[in-house]
């Protein structure tokens, strides 16, 4: 992470990215299949900083605030489905939605996948439960996205 409040846009290129926060930007990434090491590697950090600096040269001199490792498990295909489960009281049914396995693409796919979860899983569940006012309100919000 670097201090760079002037960066306002998300950038993706190769395996690298820049994601702005309020006063900083998160820089990444790596794509190392089967690697679950949680230690920060100087070689990975150097490669990320070099890649990012080639696209956004002003970040080269921005202060480095920290480094960490974040695992982004992926699967092919990603899982996007749902199931009905019994509540612990045994009297109610709950919808359990599954939406995972995006790997390093989670942030880029999140809005589309969230919309699909609502449209294809939550709304039908609410309609079956006759929760029509909530289903109608949710559908109205979804139509604006």
PDB file of C-alpha atoms in Angstrom:
ATOM      1  CA  UNK A   1       0.000   0.000   0.000  1.00  0.00           C
ATOM      2  CA  UNK A   2       1.255   3.451  -0.894  1.00  0.00           C
ATOM      3  CA  UNK A   3       0.174   6.923   0.132  1.00  0.00           C
ATOM      4  CA  UNK A   4      -1.304   8.384  -3.059  1.00  0.00           C
ATOM      5  CA  UNK A   5      -4.535  10.346  -2.456  1.00  0.00           C
ATOM      6  CA  UNK A   6      -4.420  11.709  -6.026  1.00  0.00           C
ATOM      7  CA  UNK A   7      -5.152   8.278  -7.549  1.00  0.00           C
ATOM      8  CA  UNK A   8      -8.923   7.986  -8.003  1.00  0.00           C
ATOM      9  CA  UNK A   9      -9.296   5.239 -10.611  1.00  0.00           C
ATOM     10  CA  UNK A  10      -8.922   1.452 -10.512  1.00  0.00           C
ATOM     11  CA  UNK A  11      -6.263   0.084 -12.867  1.00  0.00           C
ATOM     12  CA  UNK A  12      -5.783  -3.535 -13.988  1.00  0.00           C
ATOM     13  CA  UNK A  13      -2.942  -4.624 -16.255  1.00  0.00           C
ATOM     14  CA  UNK A  14      -1.399  -8.078 -16.542  1.00  0.00           C
ATOM     15  CA  UNK A  15      -1.451  -9.556 -13.054  1.00  0.00           C
ATOM     16  CA  UNK A  16      -1.011  -6.107 -11.489  1.00  0.00           C
ATOM     17  CA  UNK A  17      -3.589  -3.669 -10.171  1.00  0.00           C
ATOM     18  CA  UNK A  18      -4.019  -0.345  -8.401  1.00  0.00           C
ATOM     19  CA  UNK A  19      -7.116   0.128  -6.225  1.00  0.00           C
ATOM     20  CA  UNK A  20      -7.637   3.541  -4.591  1.00  0.00           C
ATOM     21  CA  UNK A  21      -8.773   4.024  -1.028  1.00  0.00           C
ATOM     22  CA  UNK A  22      -9.303   7.420   0.630  1.00  0.00           C
ATOM     23  CA  UNK A  23      -5.651   8.422   1.175  1.00  0.00           C
ATOM     24  CA  UNK A  24      -3.819   5.429  -0.211  1.00  0.00           C
ATOM     25  CA  UNK A  25      -3.783   2.876  -2.998  1.00  0.00           C
ATOM     26  CA  UNK A  26      -3.556  -0.898  -2.774  1.00  0.00           C
ATOM     27  CA  UNK A  27      -1.092  -2.355  -5.251  1.00  0.00           C
ATOM     28  CA  UNK A  28      -0.883  -5.967  -6.362  1.00  0.00           C
ATOM     29  CA  UNK A  29      -0.694  -8.698  -7.456  1.00  0.00           C
ATOM     30  CA  UNK A  30       0.664 -12.099  -8.070  1.00  0.00           C
ATOM     31  CA  UNK A  31      -0.768 -15.237  -9.642  1.00  0.00           C
ATOM     32  CA  UNK A  32       1.037 -18.183  -8.105  1.00  0.00           C
ATOM     33  CA  UNK A  33      -1.078 -21.303  -8.381  1.00  0.00           C
ATOM     34  CA  UNK A  34      -0.809 -23.602  -5.380  1.00  0.00           C
ATOM     35  CA  UNK A  35       1.218 -21.084  -3.338  1.00  0.00           C
ATOM     36  CA  UNK A  36      -0.246 -20.585   0.146  1.00  0.00           C
ATOM     37  CA  UNK A  37       2.765 -18.855   1.723  1.00  0.00           C
ATOM     38  CA  UNK A  38       1.576 -15.902   3.815  1.00  0.00           C
ATOM     39  CA  UNK A  39       4.994 -14.257   4.094  1.00  0.00           C
ATOM     40  CA  UNK A  40       5.679 -11.061   2.141  1.00  0.00           C
ATOM     41  CA  UNK A  41       8.418 -11.741  -0.412  1.00  0.00           C
ATOM     42  CA  UNK A  42      10.735  -8.876  -1.334  1.00  0.00           C
ATOM     43  CA  UNK A  43      10.918 -10.196  -4.919  1.00  0.00           C
ATOM     44  CA  UNK A  44       7.112 -10.067  -5.309  1.00  0.00           C
ATOM     45  CA  UNK A  45       6.934  -6.583  -3.782  1.00  0.00           C
ATOM     46  CA  UNK A  46       9.697  -5.331  -6.097  1.00  0.00           C
ATOM     47  CA  UNK A  47       7.971  -6.787  -9.179  1.00  0.00           C
ATOM     48  CA  UNK A  48       4.612  -5.262  -8.216  1.00  0.00           C
ATOM     49  CA  UNK A  49       6.177  -1.840  -7.588  1.00  0.00           C
ATOM     50  CA  UNK A  50       8.070  -2.008 -10.889  1.00  0.00           C
ATOM     51  CA  UNK A  51       4.951  -3.001 -12.882  1.00  0.00           C
ATOM     52  CA  UNK A  52       2.804  -0.320 -11.262  1.00  0.00           C
ATOM     53  CA  UNK A  53       5.471   2.379 -11.708  1.00  0.00           C
ATOM     54  CA  UNK A  54       5.654   1.655 -15.441  1.00  0.00           C
ATOM     55  CA  UNK A  55       1.949   2.430 -15.812  1.00  0.00           C
ATOM     56  CA  UNK A  56       1.665   5.171 -13.161  1.00  0.00           C
ATOM     57  CA  UNK A  57       5.166   6.706 -12.790  1.00  0.00           C
ATOM     58  CA  UNK A  58       4.085   9.081  -9.991  1.00  0.00           C
ATOM     59  CA  UNK A  59       3.622   6.077  -7.696  1.00  0.00           C
ATOM     60  CA  UNK A  60       7.354   5.300  -7.854  1.00  0.00           C
ATOM     61  CA  UNK A  61       8.125   8.040  -5.321  1.00  0.00           C
ATOM     62  CA  UNK A  62       4.941   7.708  -3.237  1.00  0.00           C
ATOM     63  CA  UNK A  63       5.667   6.535   0.332  1.00  0.00           C
ATOM     64  CA  UNK A  64       5.215   2.794   0.894  1.00  0.00           C
ATOM     65  CA  UNK A  65       2.887   2.313   3.872  1.00  0.00           C
ATOM     66  CA  UNK A  66       3.026  -1.449   4.163  1.00  0.00           C
ATOM     67  CA  UNK A  67       2.895  -4.809   2.473  1.00  0.00           C
ATOM     68  CA  UNK A  68       0.879  -7.947   3.110  1.00  0.00           C
ATOM     69  CA  UNK A  69      -0.182 -11.168   1.439  1.00  0.00           C
ATOM     70  CA  UNK A  70      -3.776 -11.893   0.534  1.00  0.00           C
ATOM     71  CA  UNK A  71      -4.778 -15.293  -0.770  1.00  0.00           C
ATOM     72  CA  UNK A  72      -7.423 -15.254  -3.489  1.00  0.00           C
ATOM     73  CA  UNK A  73      -8.490 -18.861  -4.043  1.00  0.00           C
ATOM     74  CA  UNK A  74      -9.963 -19.626  -7.401  1.00  0.00           C
ATOM     75  CA  UNK A  75     -11.815 -22.535  -8.883  1.00  0.00           C
ATOM     76  CA  UNK A  76     -13.073 -23.422 -12.322  1.00  0.00           C
ATOM     77  CA  UNK A  77     -15.871 -22.752 -12.621  1.00  0.00           C
ATOM     78  CA  UNK A  78     -16.557 -20.329  -9.778  1.00  0.00           C
ATOM     79  CA  UNK A  79     -19.458 -21.346  -7.578  1.00  0.00           C
ATOM     80  CA  UNK A  80     -22.585 -19.245  -7.898  1.00  0.00           C
ATOM     81  CA  UNK A  81     -25.663 -21.096  -6.672  1.00  0.00           C
ATOM     82  CA  UNK A  82     -27.836 -21.451  -3.598  1.00  0.00           C
ATOM     83  CA  UNK A  83     -29.534 -23.983  -1.403  1.00  0.00           C
ATOM     84  CA  UNK A  84     -32.312 -23.977   1.149  1.00  0.00           C
ATOM     85  CA  UNK A  85     -31.193 -24.923   4.656  1.00  0.00           C
ATOM     86  CA  UNK A  86     -33.150 -25.450   7.838  1.00  0.00           C
ATOM     87  CA  UNK A  87     -32.694 -22.821  10.536  1.00  0.00           C
ATOM     88  CA  UNK A  88     -31.333 -24.022  13.857  1.00  0.00           C
ATOM     89  CA  UNK A  89     -34.821 -23.805  15.368  1.00  0.00           C
ATOM     90  CA  UNK A  90     -35.992 -26.383  12.802  1.00  0.00           C
ATOM     91  CA  UNK A  91     -39.040 -24.273  11.932  1.00  0.00           C
ATOM     92  CA  UNK A  92     -37.719 -21.917   9.279  1.00  0.00           C
ATOM     93  CA  UNK A  93     -35.941 -22.249   6.006  1.00  0.00           C
ATOM     94  CA  UNK A  94     -33.065 -19.986   5.078  1.00  0.00           C
ATOM     95  CA  UNK A  95     -31.431 -19.300   1.752  1.00  0.00           C
ATOM     96  CA  UNK A  96     -27.705 -19.990   1.685  1.00  0.00           C
ATOM     97  CA  UNK A  97     -26.123 -18.357  -1.372  1.00  0.00           C
ATOM     98  CA  UNK A  98     -22.713 -19.511  -2.591  1.00  0.00           C
ATOM     99  CA  UNK A  99     -20.603 -17.046  -4.567  1.00  0.00           C
ATOM    100  CA  UNK A 100     -16.901 -17.807  -4.417  1.00  0.00           C
ATOM    101  CA  UNK A 101     -13.867 -18.957  -6.338  1.00  0.00           C
ATOM    102  CA  UNK A 102     -13.226 -15.738  -8.273  1.00  0.00           C
ATOM    103  CA  UNK A 103      -9.483 -15.878  -7.625  1.00  0.00           C
ATOM    104  CA  UNK A 104      -7.821 -12.527  -8.177  1.00  0.00           C
ATOM    105  CA  UNK A 105     -10.842 -11.278 -10.145  1.00  0.00           C
ATOM    106  CA  UNK A 106     -13.171 -10.885  -7.180  1.00  0.00           C
ATOM    107  CA  UNK A 107     -13.300  -7.096  -7.247  1.00  0.00           C
ATOM    108  CA  UNK A 108     -13.920  -6.977 -10.988  1.00  0.00           C
ATOM    109  CA  UNK A 109     -16.691  -9.587 -10.900  1.00  0.00           C
ATOM    110  CA  UNK A 110     -18.320  -8.637  -7.594  1.00  0.00           C
ATOM    111  CA  UNK A 111     -21.085  -6.328  -8.884  1.00  0.00           C
ATOM    112  CA  UNK A 112     -22.138  -8.665 -11.682  1.00  0.00           C
ATOM    113  CA  UNK A 113     -22.105 -11.724  -9.453  1.00  0.00           C
ATOM    114  CA  UNK A 114     -23.976  -9.916  -6.674  1.00  0.00           C
ATOM    115  CA  UNK A 115     -26.637  -8.912  -9.186  1.00  0.00           C
ATOM    116  CA  UNK A 116     -26.934 -12.491 -10.389  1.00  0.00           C
ATOM    117  CA  UNK A 117     -27.270 -13.761  -6.803  1.00  0.00           C
ATOM    118  CA  UNK A 118     -30.113 -11.306  -6.158  1.00  0.00           C
ATOM    119  CA  UNK A 119     -31.857 -11.876  -9.518  1.00  0.00           C
ATOM    120  CA  UNK A 120     -31.511 -15.660  -9.761  1.00  0.00           C
ATOM    121  CA  UNK A 121     -31.546 -16.729  -6.108  1.00  0.00           C
ATOM    122  CA  UNK A 122     -32.788 -14.152  -3.592  1.00  0.00           C
ATOM    123  CA  UNK A 123     -35.766 -12.796  -5.559  1.00  0.00           C
ATOM    124  CA  UNK A 124     -37.155 -16.252  -6.428  1.00  0.00           C
ATOM    125  CA  UNK A 125     -36.718 -17.314  -2.793  1.00  0.00           C
ATOM    126  CA  UNK A 126     -38.612 -14.240  -1.556  1.00  0.00           C
ATOM    127  CA  UNK A 127     -41.388 -14.799  -4.118  1.00  0.00           C
ATOM    128  CA  UNK A 128     -41.792 -18.454  -3.060  1.00  0.00           C
ATOM    129  CA  UNK A 129     -42.070 -17.304   0.563  1.00  0.00           C
ATOM    130  CA  UNK A 130     -44.720 -14.799  -0.531  1.00  0.00           C
ATOM    131  CA  UNK A 131     -42.542 -11.906   0.637  1.00  0.00           C
ATOM    132  CA  UNK A 132     -43.870  -9.877  -2.289  1.00  0.00           C
ATOM    133  CA  UNK A 133     -43.343  -6.326  -0.911  1.00  0.00           C
ATOM    134  CA  UNK A 134     -39.685  -7.062  -0.194  1.00  0.00           C
ATOM    135  CA  UNK A 135     -39.244  -8.880  -3.503  1.00  0.00           C
ATOM    136  CA  UNK A 136     -40.834  -5.992  -5.413  1.00  0.00           C
ATOM    137  CA  UNK A 137     -38.691  -3.410  -3.641  1.00  0.00           C
ATOM    138  CA  UNK A 138     -35.534  -5.456  -4.299  1.00  0.00           C
ATOM    139  CA  UNK A 139     -36.472  -5.897  -7.974  1.00  0.00           C
ATOM    140  CA  UNK A 140     -37.015  -2.130  -8.301  1.00  0.00           C
ATOM    141  CA  UNK A 141     -33.566  -1.400  -6.861  1.00  0.00           C
ATOM    142  CA  UNK A 142     -31.977  -4.027  -9.127  1.00  0.00           C
ATOM    143  CA  UNK A 143     -33.561  -2.497 -12.221  1.00  0.00           C
ATOM    144  CA  UNK A 144     -31.649   0.737 -11.545  1.00  0.00           C
ATOM    145  CA  UNK A 145     -28.237  -0.980 -11.440  1.00  0.00           C
TER     146      UNK A 145
END
